[in-house]
Short mmCIF file of C-alpha atoms and ligand atoms in Angstrom, two decimals:
data_model
loop_
_atom_site.label_atom_id
_atom_site.label_comp_id
_atom_site.label_asym_id
_atom_site.label_seq_id
_atom_site.Cartn_x
_atom_site.Cartn_y
_atom_site.Cartn_z
CA UNK A 28 70.24 63.13 -111.68
CA UNK A 29 69.30 66.39 -113.39
CA UNK A 30 70.23 69.69 -111.75
CA UNK A 31 67.90 72.68 -111.86
CA UNK A 32 69.14 76.20 -111.22
CA UNK A 33 66.59 78.23 -109.28
CA UNK A 34 67.29 81.94 -109.85
CA UNK A 35 65.56 83.70 -106.96
CA UNK A 36 64.99 80.29 -105.37
CA UNK A 37 65.08 81.48 -101.74
CA UNK A 38 61.82 83.42 -102.19
CA UNK A 39 58.24 82.39 -101.56
CA UNK A 40 57.52 80.39 -104.71
CA UNK A 41 61.13 79.32 -105.27
CA UNK A 42 61.48 77.70 -101.83
CA UNK A 43 58.25 75.71 -102.25
CA UNK A 44 59.36 74.65 -105.73
CA UNK A 45 62.74 73.56 -104.35
CA UNK A 46 60.93 71.19 -101.96
CA UNK A 47 58.85 69.62 -104.73
CA UNK A 48 61.83 69.27 -107.10
CA UNK A 49 63.98 67.65 -104.40
CA UNK A 50 61.11 65.30 -103.52
CA UNK A 51 60.85 64.38 -107.22
CA UNK A 52 64.49 63.38 -107.58
CA UNK A 53 66.01 66.57 -109.00
CA UNK A 54 69.04 68.35 -107.53
CA UNK A 55 68.70 72.10 -107.04
CA UNK A 56 71.16 74.97 -107.04
CA UNK A 57 69.91 78.38 -105.88
CA UNK A 58 71.22 81.83 -106.77
CA UNK A 59 69.64 84.64 -104.78
CA UNK A 60 70.77 88.06 -103.58
CA UNK A 61 68.30 87.83 -100.67
CA UNK A 62 66.87 91.24 -101.57
CA UNK A 63 63.42 89.89 -100.65
CA UNK A 64 64.25 86.67 -98.80
CA UNK A 65 66.82 85.12 -96.47
CA UNK A 66 69.01 82.01 -96.32
CA UNK A 67 66.86 80.59 -93.51
CA UNK A 68 64.16 79.62 -96.05
CA UNK A 69 66.63 77.28 -97.73
CA UNK A 70 67.68 75.74 -94.41
CA UNK A 71 63.99 75.00 -93.87
CA UNK A 72 63.79 73.42 -97.33
CA UNK A 73 66.64 71.13 -96.27
CA UNK A 74 64.81 70.36 -93.01
CA UNK A 75 61.60 69.43 -94.86
CA UNK A 76 63.27 67.28 -97.52
CA UNK A 77 66.34 65.96 -95.71
CA UNK A 78 68.28 66.92 -98.85
CA UNK A 79 71.00 69.45 -99.57
CA UNK A 80 70.44 72.76 -101.35
CA UNK A 81 73.55 74.35 -102.84
CA UNK A 82 73.11 78.12 -102.58
CA UNK A 83 75.04 81.09 -103.94
CA UNK A 84 74.47 84.62 -102.65
CA UNK A 85 74.71 86.70 -105.82
CA UNK A 86 72.83 89.08 -108.06
CA UNK A 87 71.51 87.15 -111.06
CA UNK A 88 72.37 90.18 -113.20
CA UNK A 89 76.04 89.86 -112.16
CA UNK A 90 77.51 88.00 -115.13
CA UNK A 91 80.78 86.97 -113.48
CA UNK A 92 79.00 85.59 -110.44
CA UNK A 93 76.50 83.72 -112.58
CA UNK A 94 79.21 82.24 -114.81
CA UNK A 95 80.91 80.88 -111.69
CA UNK A 96 77.68 79.06 -110.77
CA UNK A 97 77.47 77.52 -114.25
CA UNK A 98 81.17 76.59 -114.15
CA UNK A 99 80.86 74.85 -110.79
CA UNK A 100 77.61 72.99 -111.55
CA UNK A 101 76.32 71.11 -114.55
CA UNK A 102 73.00 72.88 -114.97
CA UNK A 103 70.32 71.08 -117.02
CA UNK A 104 67.58 73.70 -116.80
CA UNK A 105 66.85 77.06 -115.20
CA UNK A 106 63.75 78.31 -113.41
CA UNK A 107 63.76 82.09 -113.35
CA UNK A 108 61.97 83.44 -110.26
CA UNK A 109 64.38 86.32 -109.61
CA UNK A 110 62.57 89.62 -109.80
CA UNK A 111 61.03 92.50 -107.95
CA UNK A 112 57.29 92.01 -107.66
CA UNK A 113 55.56 94.80 -105.71
CA UNK A 114 53.09 96.45 -108.02
CA UNK A 115 52.80 99.77 -106.12
CA UNK A 116 56.56 100.07 -105.66
CA UNK A 117 57.03 99.52 -109.40
CA UNK A 118 54.93 102.63 -110.08
CA UNK A 119 57.16 104.66 -107.75
CA UNK A 120 60.46 103.10 -108.91
CA UNK A 121 59.98 102.07 -112.55
CA UNK A 122 63.66 102.24 -113.52
CA UNK A 123 64.65 99.97 -110.64
CA UNK A 124 62.02 97.45 -111.75
CA UNK A 125 62.95 97.51 -115.43
CA UNK A 126 66.65 97.33 -114.55
CA UNK A 127 66.37 94.42 -112.13
CA UNK A 128 63.80 92.31 -113.91
CA UNK A 129 65.09 92.73 -117.46
CA UNK A 130 68.79 92.57 -116.53
CA UNK A 131 68.41 89.31 -114.61
CA UNK A 132 66.64 87.79 -117.61
CA UNK A 133 69.25 88.95 -120.15
CA UNK A 134 72.18 87.82 -118.01
CA UNK A 135 70.59 84.42 -117.47
CA UNK A 136 69.99 83.97 -121.21
CA UNK A 137 73.55 85.06 -122.12
CA UNK A 138 75.03 82.70 -119.56
CA UNK A 139 72.81 79.82 -120.61
CA UNK A 140 73.96 80.33 -124.20
CA UNK A 141 77.62 80.38 -123.18
CA UNK A 142 77.25 77.10 -121.27
CA UNK A 143 74.91 75.40 -123.75
CA UNK A 144 71.91 75.25 -121.39
CA UNK A 145 68.74 75.29 -123.46
CA UNK A 146 65.81 74.85 -121.11
CA UNK A 147 64.19 77.59 -119.09
CA UNK A 148 60.95 78.00 -117.15
CA UNK A 149 59.90 81.58 -116.51
CA UNK A 150 57.74 82.93 -113.66
CA UNK A 151 55.24 85.00 -115.57
CA UNK A 152 51.98 86.35 -114.30
CA UNK A 153 48.29 86.66 -115.07
CA UNK A 154 49.01 90.37 -115.08
CA UNK A 155 50.15 90.05 -118.74
CA UNK A 156 46.50 89.60 -119.81
CA UNK A 157 46.14 93.26 -118.89
CA UNK A 158 42.94 95.24 -119.12
CA UNK A 159 41.98 94.17 -122.63
CA UNK A 160 41.12 90.50 -122.28
CA UNK A 161 37.98 88.93 -120.87
CA UNK A 162 37.94 86.29 -118.11
CA UNK A 163 38.52 83.39 -118.02
CA UNK A 164 41.93 83.97 -119.59
CA UNK A 165 43.29 81.47 -122.11
CA UNK A 166 46.90 81.22 -123.19
CA UNK A 167 46.38 82.15 -126.83
CA UNK A 168 44.96 85.58 -125.95
CA UNK A 169 47.23 88.48 -126.89
CA UNK A 170 49.16 90.07 -124.06
CA UNK A 171 47.17 93.10 -122.92
CA UNK A 172 47.77 96.62 -121.65
CA UNK A 173 49.26 96.54 -118.15
CA UNK A 174 48.39 99.05 -115.46
CA UNK A 175 51.88 99.24 -113.91
CA UNK A 176 55.61 98.85 -114.69
CA UNK A 177 55.84 95.49 -112.88
CA UNK A 178 53.30 94.06 -115.32
CA UNK A 179 55.16 95.54 -118.28
CA UNK A 180 58.40 93.88 -117.15
CA UNK A 181 56.57 90.52 -117.38
CA UNK A 182 55.24 91.36 -120.85
CA UNK A 183 58.73 92.38 -121.99
CA UNK A 184 60.41 89.33 -120.49
CA UNK A 185 57.92 87.01 -122.21
CA UNK A 186 58.75 88.77 -125.50
CA UNK A 187 62.51 88.49 -124.89
CA UNK A 188 62.18 84.76 -124.18
CA UNK A 189 60.02 84.19 -127.27
CA UNK A 190 62.48 86.05 -129.51
CA UNK A 191 65.41 84.12 -128.03
CA UNK A 192 63.68 80.79 -128.68
CA UNK A 193 62.90 81.88 -132.23
CA UNK A 194 66.60 82.53 -132.85
CA UNK A 195 67.79 79.31 -131.20
CA UNK A 196 65.65 76.40 -132.34
CA UNK A 197 67.23 74.10 -129.75
CA UNK A 198 65.71 76.03 -126.86
CA UNK A 199 62.77 74.86 -124.79
CA UNK A 200 60.98 77.72 -123.05
CA UNK A 201 57.97 77.41 -120.75
CA UNK A 202 56.18 80.55 -119.63
CA UNK A 203 54.12 79.88 -116.51
CA UNK A 204 51.48 82.50 -115.83
CA UNK A 205 50.70 82.33 -112.13
CA UNK A 206 47.40 83.61 -110.85
CA UNK A 207 47.29 84.46 -107.10
CA UNK A 208 49.57 82.10 -105.17
CA UNK A 209 48.74 81.91 -101.45
CA UNK A 210 49.09 79.50 -98.54
CA UNK A 211 52.22 77.77 -97.31
CA UNK A 212 53.84 74.36 -97.02
CA UNK A 213 51.75 72.08 -94.81
CA UNK A 214 54.69 71.68 -92.39
CA UNK A 215 54.39 75.37 -91.46
CA UNK A 216 58.16 75.67 -91.94
CA UNK A 217 58.17 77.81 -95.10
CA UNK A 218 55.77 80.46 -96.33
CA UNK A 219 55.47 84.01 -97.59
CA UNK A 220 57.48 86.52 -95.54
CA UNK A 221 57.02 90.00 -97.01
CA UNK A 222 59.27 92.82 -95.83
CA UNK A 223 57.42 95.83 -94.42
CA UNK A 224 53.70 96.35 -94.97
CA UNK A 225 52.32 93.55 -97.15
CA UNK A 226 50.97 94.60 -100.55
CA UNK A 227 49.01 91.44 -101.13
CA UNK A 228 45.79 90.39 -99.50
CA UNK A 229 46.68 87.10 -97.82
CA UNK A 230 49.89 88.11 -96.03
CA UNK A 231 47.96 91.14 -94.78
CA UNK A 232 45.11 88.94 -93.53
CA UNK A 233 47.60 86.65 -91.77
CA UNK A 234 49.40 89.57 -90.11
CA UNK A 235 46.09 91.00 -88.84
CA UNK A 236 45.20 87.58 -87.43
CA UNK A 237 48.56 87.27 -85.64
CA UNK A 238 48.30 90.80 -84.23
CA UNK A 239 51.02 92.51 -86.29
CA UNK A 240 48.46 94.79 -88.03
CA UNK A 241 45.34 96.33 -86.55
CA UNK A 242 42.79 95.64 -89.28
CA UNK A 243 42.34 94.76 -92.93
CA UNK A 244 40.88 97.25 -95.37
CA UNK A 245 38.87 95.64 -98.15
CA UNK A 246 39.54 97.74 -101.26
CA UNK A 247 36.20 98.59 -102.90
CA UNK A 248 32.73 97.07 -102.56
CA UNK A 249 30.98 98.29 -105.72
CA UNK A 250 32.65 96.14 -108.35
CA UNK A 251 30.45 94.34 -110.90
CA UNK A 252 30.86 91.00 -109.07
CA UNK A 253 28.35 88.91 -107.09
CA UNK A 254 29.17 90.53 -103.71
CA UNK A 255 30.74 93.75 -105.00
CA UNK A 256 34.35 92.87 -104.02
CA UNK A 257 37.05 91.80 -106.50
CA UNK A 258 37.39 88.17 -107.46
CA UNK A 259 40.71 86.38 -107.97
CA UNK A 260 41.97 82.91 -108.82
CA UNK A 261 43.81 81.98 -105.61
CA UNK A 262 46.07 78.96 -105.93
CA UNK A 263 47.85 77.01 -103.19
CA UNK A 264 51.60 77.61 -103.48
CA UNK A 265 52.28 73.86 -103.16
CA UNK A 266 50.02 73.13 -106.15
CA UNK A 267 51.88 75.88 -108.00
CA UNK A 268 55.24 74.35 -107.02
CA UNK A 269 54.08 70.95 -108.32
CA UNK A 270 53.18 72.66 -111.60
CA UNK A 271 56.87 73.62 -111.91
CA UNK A 272 57.94 69.98 -111.55
CA UNK A 273 55.52 69.04 -114.36
CA UNK A 274 56.87 71.91 -116.46
CA UNK A 275 60.46 70.79 -115.86
CA UNK A 276 59.61 67.18 -116.83
CA UNK A 277 57.95 68.59 -119.96
CA UNK A 278 60.63 71.08 -121.01
CA UNK A 279 63.26 68.37 -121.47
CA UNK A 280 61.16 66.88 -124.27
CA UNK A 281 60.15 70.02 -126.17
CA UNK A 282 61.53 72.86 -128.25
CA UNK A 283 60.08 76.30 -128.84
CA UNK A 284 57.80 78.16 -126.43
CA UNK A 285 54.77 76.92 -124.50
CA UNK A 286 52.62 79.04 -122.23
CA UNK A 287 50.58 77.65 -119.34
CA UNK A 288 48.18 79.29 -116.93
CA UNK A 289 48.68 78.01 -113.40
CA UNK A 290 45.43 78.72 -111.60
CA UNK A 291 42.43 76.77 -110.35
CA UNK A 292 39.90 78.35 -112.72
CA UNK A 293 37.62 79.23 -109.79
CA UNK A 294 37.49 82.81 -108.55
CA UNK A 295 36.79 83.87 -104.96
CA UNK A 296 35.91 87.36 -103.73
CA UNK A 297 37.78 89.27 -101.03
CA UNK A 298 34.78 88.85 -98.72
CA UNK A 299 34.73 85.09 -99.33
CA UNK A 300 38.43 84.95 -98.51
CA UNK A 301 37.92 86.75 -95.22
CA UNK A 302 34.97 84.60 -94.13
CA UNK A 303 36.74 81.37 -95.16
CA UNK A 304 39.90 82.33 -93.26
CA UNK A 305 37.79 83.05 -90.17
CA UNK A 306 35.78 79.83 -90.40
CA UNK A 307 38.65 77.45 -91.15
CA UNK A 308 40.88 78.86 -88.43
CA UNK A 309 38.12 79.57 -85.94
CA UNK A 310 39.06 83.21 -85.36
CA UNK A 311 37.74 86.70 -86.03
CA UNK A 312 39.45 89.18 -88.33
CA UNK A 313 39.06 92.91 -87.82
CA UNK A 314 38.25 94.52 -91.18
CA UNK A 315 36.54 97.48 -92.77
CA UNK A 316 35.59 98.50 -96.30
CA UNK A 317 37.61 101.27 -97.94
CA UNK A 318 37.98 102.86 -101.37
CA UNK A 319 38.96 100.81 -104.40
CA UNK A 320 42.71 100.52 -105.09
CA UNK A 321 43.93 102.12 -108.33
CA UNK A 322 44.59 99.63 -111.12
CA UNK A 323 42.62 96.69 -109.63
CA UNK A 324 40.57 94.70 -112.14
CA UNK A 325 37.15 93.46 -110.93
CA UNK A 326 38.00 89.87 -111.85
CA UNK A 327 40.98 87.77 -112.85
CA UNK A 328 40.83 84.00 -113.28
CA UNK A 329 42.25 81.30 -115.47
CA UNK A 330 41.01 78.76 -117.87
CA UNK A 331 43.41 76.08 -116.62
CA UNK A 332 42.53 73.37 -119.17
CA UNK A 333 45.78 73.54 -121.14
CA UNK A 334 48.02 72.72 -118.17
CA UNK A 335 45.83 69.67 -117.46
CA UNK A 336 45.75 68.50 -121.09
CA UNK A 337 49.44 69.00 -121.85
CA UNK A 338 51.23 68.72 -118.49
CA UNK A 339 48.73 66.52 -116.67
CA UNK A 340 48.67 69.11 -113.88
CA UNK A 341 45.75 70.56 -112.03
CA UNK A 342 45.39 72.29 -108.71
CA UNK A 343 44.23 69.83 -106.03
CA UNK A 344 44.00 71.95 -102.90
CA UNK A 345 40.92 73.87 -101.76
CA UNK A 346 40.52 77.39 -100.44
CA UNK A 347 40.12 75.86 -96.97
CA UNK A 348 43.56 74.20 -97.37
CA UNK A 349 45.06 77.53 -98.45
CA UNK A 350 43.65 79.39 -95.45
CA UNK A 351 44.57 76.64 -92.97
CA UNK A 352 48.15 76.26 -94.21
CA UNK A 353 48.71 80.02 -94.32
CA UNK A 354 47.59 80.33 -90.71
CA UNK A 355 49.78 77.41 -89.64
CA UNK A 356 52.84 79.12 -91.15
CA UNK A 357 51.98 82.54 -89.71
CA UNK A 358 51.10 81.29 -86.22
CA UNK A 359 54.25 79.11 -86.05
CA UNK A 360 56.36 82.02 -87.38
CA UNK A 361 54.69 85.27 -86.23
CA UNK A 362 57.66 87.30 -87.46
CA UNK A 363 58.33 85.24 -90.56
CA UNK A 364 61.85 83.81 -90.79
CA UNK A 365 63.15 86.28 -88.20
CA UNK A 366 63.35 84.69 -84.77
P1 NAD B 3 59.87 86.60 -103.87
O1 NAD B 3 60.23 88.03 -103.78
O2 NAD B 3 59.56 85.86 -102.62
O3 NAD B 3 61.01 85.80 -104.66
C1 NAD B 3 61.84 86.40 -105.61
C2 NAD B 3 63.27 86.09 -105.20
O4 NAD B 3 64.15 86.68 -106.15
C3 NAD B 3 63.64 86.66 -103.83
O5 NAD B 3 64.25 85.64 -103.07
C4 NAD B 3 64.62 87.78 -104.15
O6 NAD B 3 65.58 87.95 -103.13
C5 NAD B 3 65.22 87.28 -105.45
N1 NAD B 3 65.77 88.31 -106.33
C6 NAD B 3 65.18 89.43 -106.80
N2 NAD B 3 66.02 90.11 -107.61
C7 NAD B 3 67.17 89.38 -107.66
C8 NAD B 3 68.42 89.55 -108.32
N3 NAD B 3 68.67 90.60 -109.10
N4 NAD B 3 69.37 88.61 -108.14
C9 NAD B 3 69.15 87.54 -107.34
N5 NAD B 3 68.00 87.31 -106.69
C10 NAD B 3 67.02 88.23 -106.85
O7 NAD B 3 58.65 86.48 -104.90
P2 NAD B 3 57.77 85.22 -105.28
O8 NAD B 3 56.38 85.51 -104.86
O9 NAD B 3 58.43 83.97 -104.87
O10 NAD B 3 57.79 85.37 -106.86
C11 NAD B 3 58.70 84.67 -107.67
C12 NAD B 3 58.50 85.09 -109.11
O11 NAD B 3 57.15 84.84 -109.49
C13 NAD B 3 58.73 86.59 -109.36
O12 NAD B 3 59.35 86.74 -110.61
C14 NAD B 3 57.33 87.16 -109.40
O13 NAD B 3 57.25 88.30 -110.20
C15 NAD B 3 56.56 86.00 -110.02
N6 NAD B 3 55.13 86.02 -109.70
C16 NAD B 3 54.75 86.07 -108.39
C17 NAD B 3 53.40 86.12 -108.06
C18 NAD B 3 52.95 86.24 -106.64
O14 NAD B 3 51.82 86.66 -106.40
N7 NAD B 3 53.75 85.88 -105.65
C19 NAD B 3 52.45 86.09 -109.08
C20 NAD B 3 52.88 86.03 -110.41
C21 NAD B 3 54.24 85.99 -110.70
C1 WQD B 4 43.92 90.56 -104.18
C2 WQD B 4 42.59 91.22 -103.91
C3 WQD B 4 42.65 93.62 -103.80
C4 WQD B 4 45.04 93.92 -100.15
C5 WQD B 4 48.88 91.01 -107.51
C6 WQD B 4 49.59 91.45 -108.76
C7 WQD B 4 49.63 90.31 -109.74
C8 WQD B 4 50.21 89.05 -109.08
C9 WQD B 4 49.54 88.72 -107.80
C10 WQD B 4 52.55 89.05 -109.48
C11 WQD B 4 42.36 92.46 -104.75
C12 WQD B 4 42.26 93.01 -102.46
C13 WQD B 4 44.35 93.45 -101.24
C14 WQD B 4 44.34 94.55 -99.09
C15 WQD B 4 42.28 94.16 -100.29
N1 WQD B 4 51.58 89.23 -108.73
N2 WQD B 4 42.99 93.57 -101.31
N3 WQD B 4 42.98 94.64 -99.21
O1 WQD B 4 46.20 92.59 -107.04
O2 WQD B 4 45.14 90.35 -107.59
O3 WQD B 4 47.54 90.65 -107.87
O4 WQD B 4 49.53 89.88 -106.95
O5 WQD B 4 52.56 88.84 -110.65
O6 WQD B 4 50.39 90.74 -110.79
O7 WQD B 4 48.89 92.54 -109.32
O8 WQD B 4 46.65 90.55 -105.61
O9 WQD B 4 46.81 90.10 -103.20
O10 WQD B 4 47.27 92.44 -104.04
O11 WQD B 4 44.94 91.56 -104.11
O12 WQD B 4 41.05 94.27 -100.32
O13 WQD B 4 44.90 95.03 -98.10
O14 WQD B 4 42.57 91.65 -102.55
O15 WQD B 4 41.88 94.75 -104.07
O16 WQD B 4 41.02 92.46 -105.09
P1 WQD B 4 46.29 91.13 -107.08
P2 WQD B 4 46.51 91.18 -104.18
#
């Protein structure tokens, strides 16, 4: 049985990926400092799968701690989720973002080299297409100009991984560019649990619905889109997690670097999201229109053909599924993982 190290595996995408890997016959080891998550998510992963998750509480940038994990486990591949991800916070705290996101990547690569581990999947983002490229985004487009430090950390980490693979021809590197992951596991046991005021649309919507926030503000209504609100490529987190299993299967048979968009290819507007969430869950959301948010692009969506052609992966779940599963998670866990 192959063992996959999930760096940052207790978080939103990592925990869903752990479920899909365990269900596909892989063993998982998690390293997380719980800076944006908690051990409860991994207990829930064990509850869903009936399988064990070995977890270490450590900073992925802490070389000694990471070496101990590699000494105690025979790691076959790494998935690197560990990072800070709040766009607005990255503008206010750029050094913290560059330090955390780049350091975790460098320490992982150094430790992998020391222990002869050659396969890594990296959590990249559609944000690397920046302002310069036109939708739908395809993988061969040049990385663009980002509007915030978080985005630049992703651009830099992609570059670091590409340079590392160039120097070590035995490496297999897969860069997964996620679009907008939303929703939750259909059990309602795991889901997104942001600390403080949510930055992203869907957790905000869910917290308004459950009564933790008064109302949603829709940022901008004069964009050059069909209904004037921004359009995004929302993807169910379980589809995204399954994409990681396909990428892991693939990475063991390749060398060099491959990039894949993980999106559905179909954009939805903020207004469509709100009306779908209301209809599917049979509830009313309080919302109002407000000014546009700085740095938001009118549209972002994938051309997802490459992942289908090469990995045999495509998103299966609908926007209705995403809205229903998100509400199940939020209504079963009004305060997230906190009791
Ligand atoms: P998350 O915050 O839920 O998960 C990240 C995990 O990494 C958390 O558990 C956090 O505690 C951990 N972590 C952060 N810094 C660490 C460190 N130095 N050492 C150990 N653990 C550390 O976020 P997520 O939504 O699951 O995102 C996972 C990855 O995917 C991130 O790299 C993020 O940038 C990327 N990504 C996310 C989205 C999205 O919309 N959620 C989109 C594109 C890319
Ligand atoms: C979606 C839409 C907002 C909140 C971000 C990162 C991106 C990636 C995914 C990591 C936008 C609108 C939002 C609200 C709103 N993350 N909105 N009211 O900005 O597409 O992408 O998360 O890599 O890099 O930039 O996602 O969920 O913040 O916003 O109207 O209270 O919802 O304007 O159109 P975004 P989001």
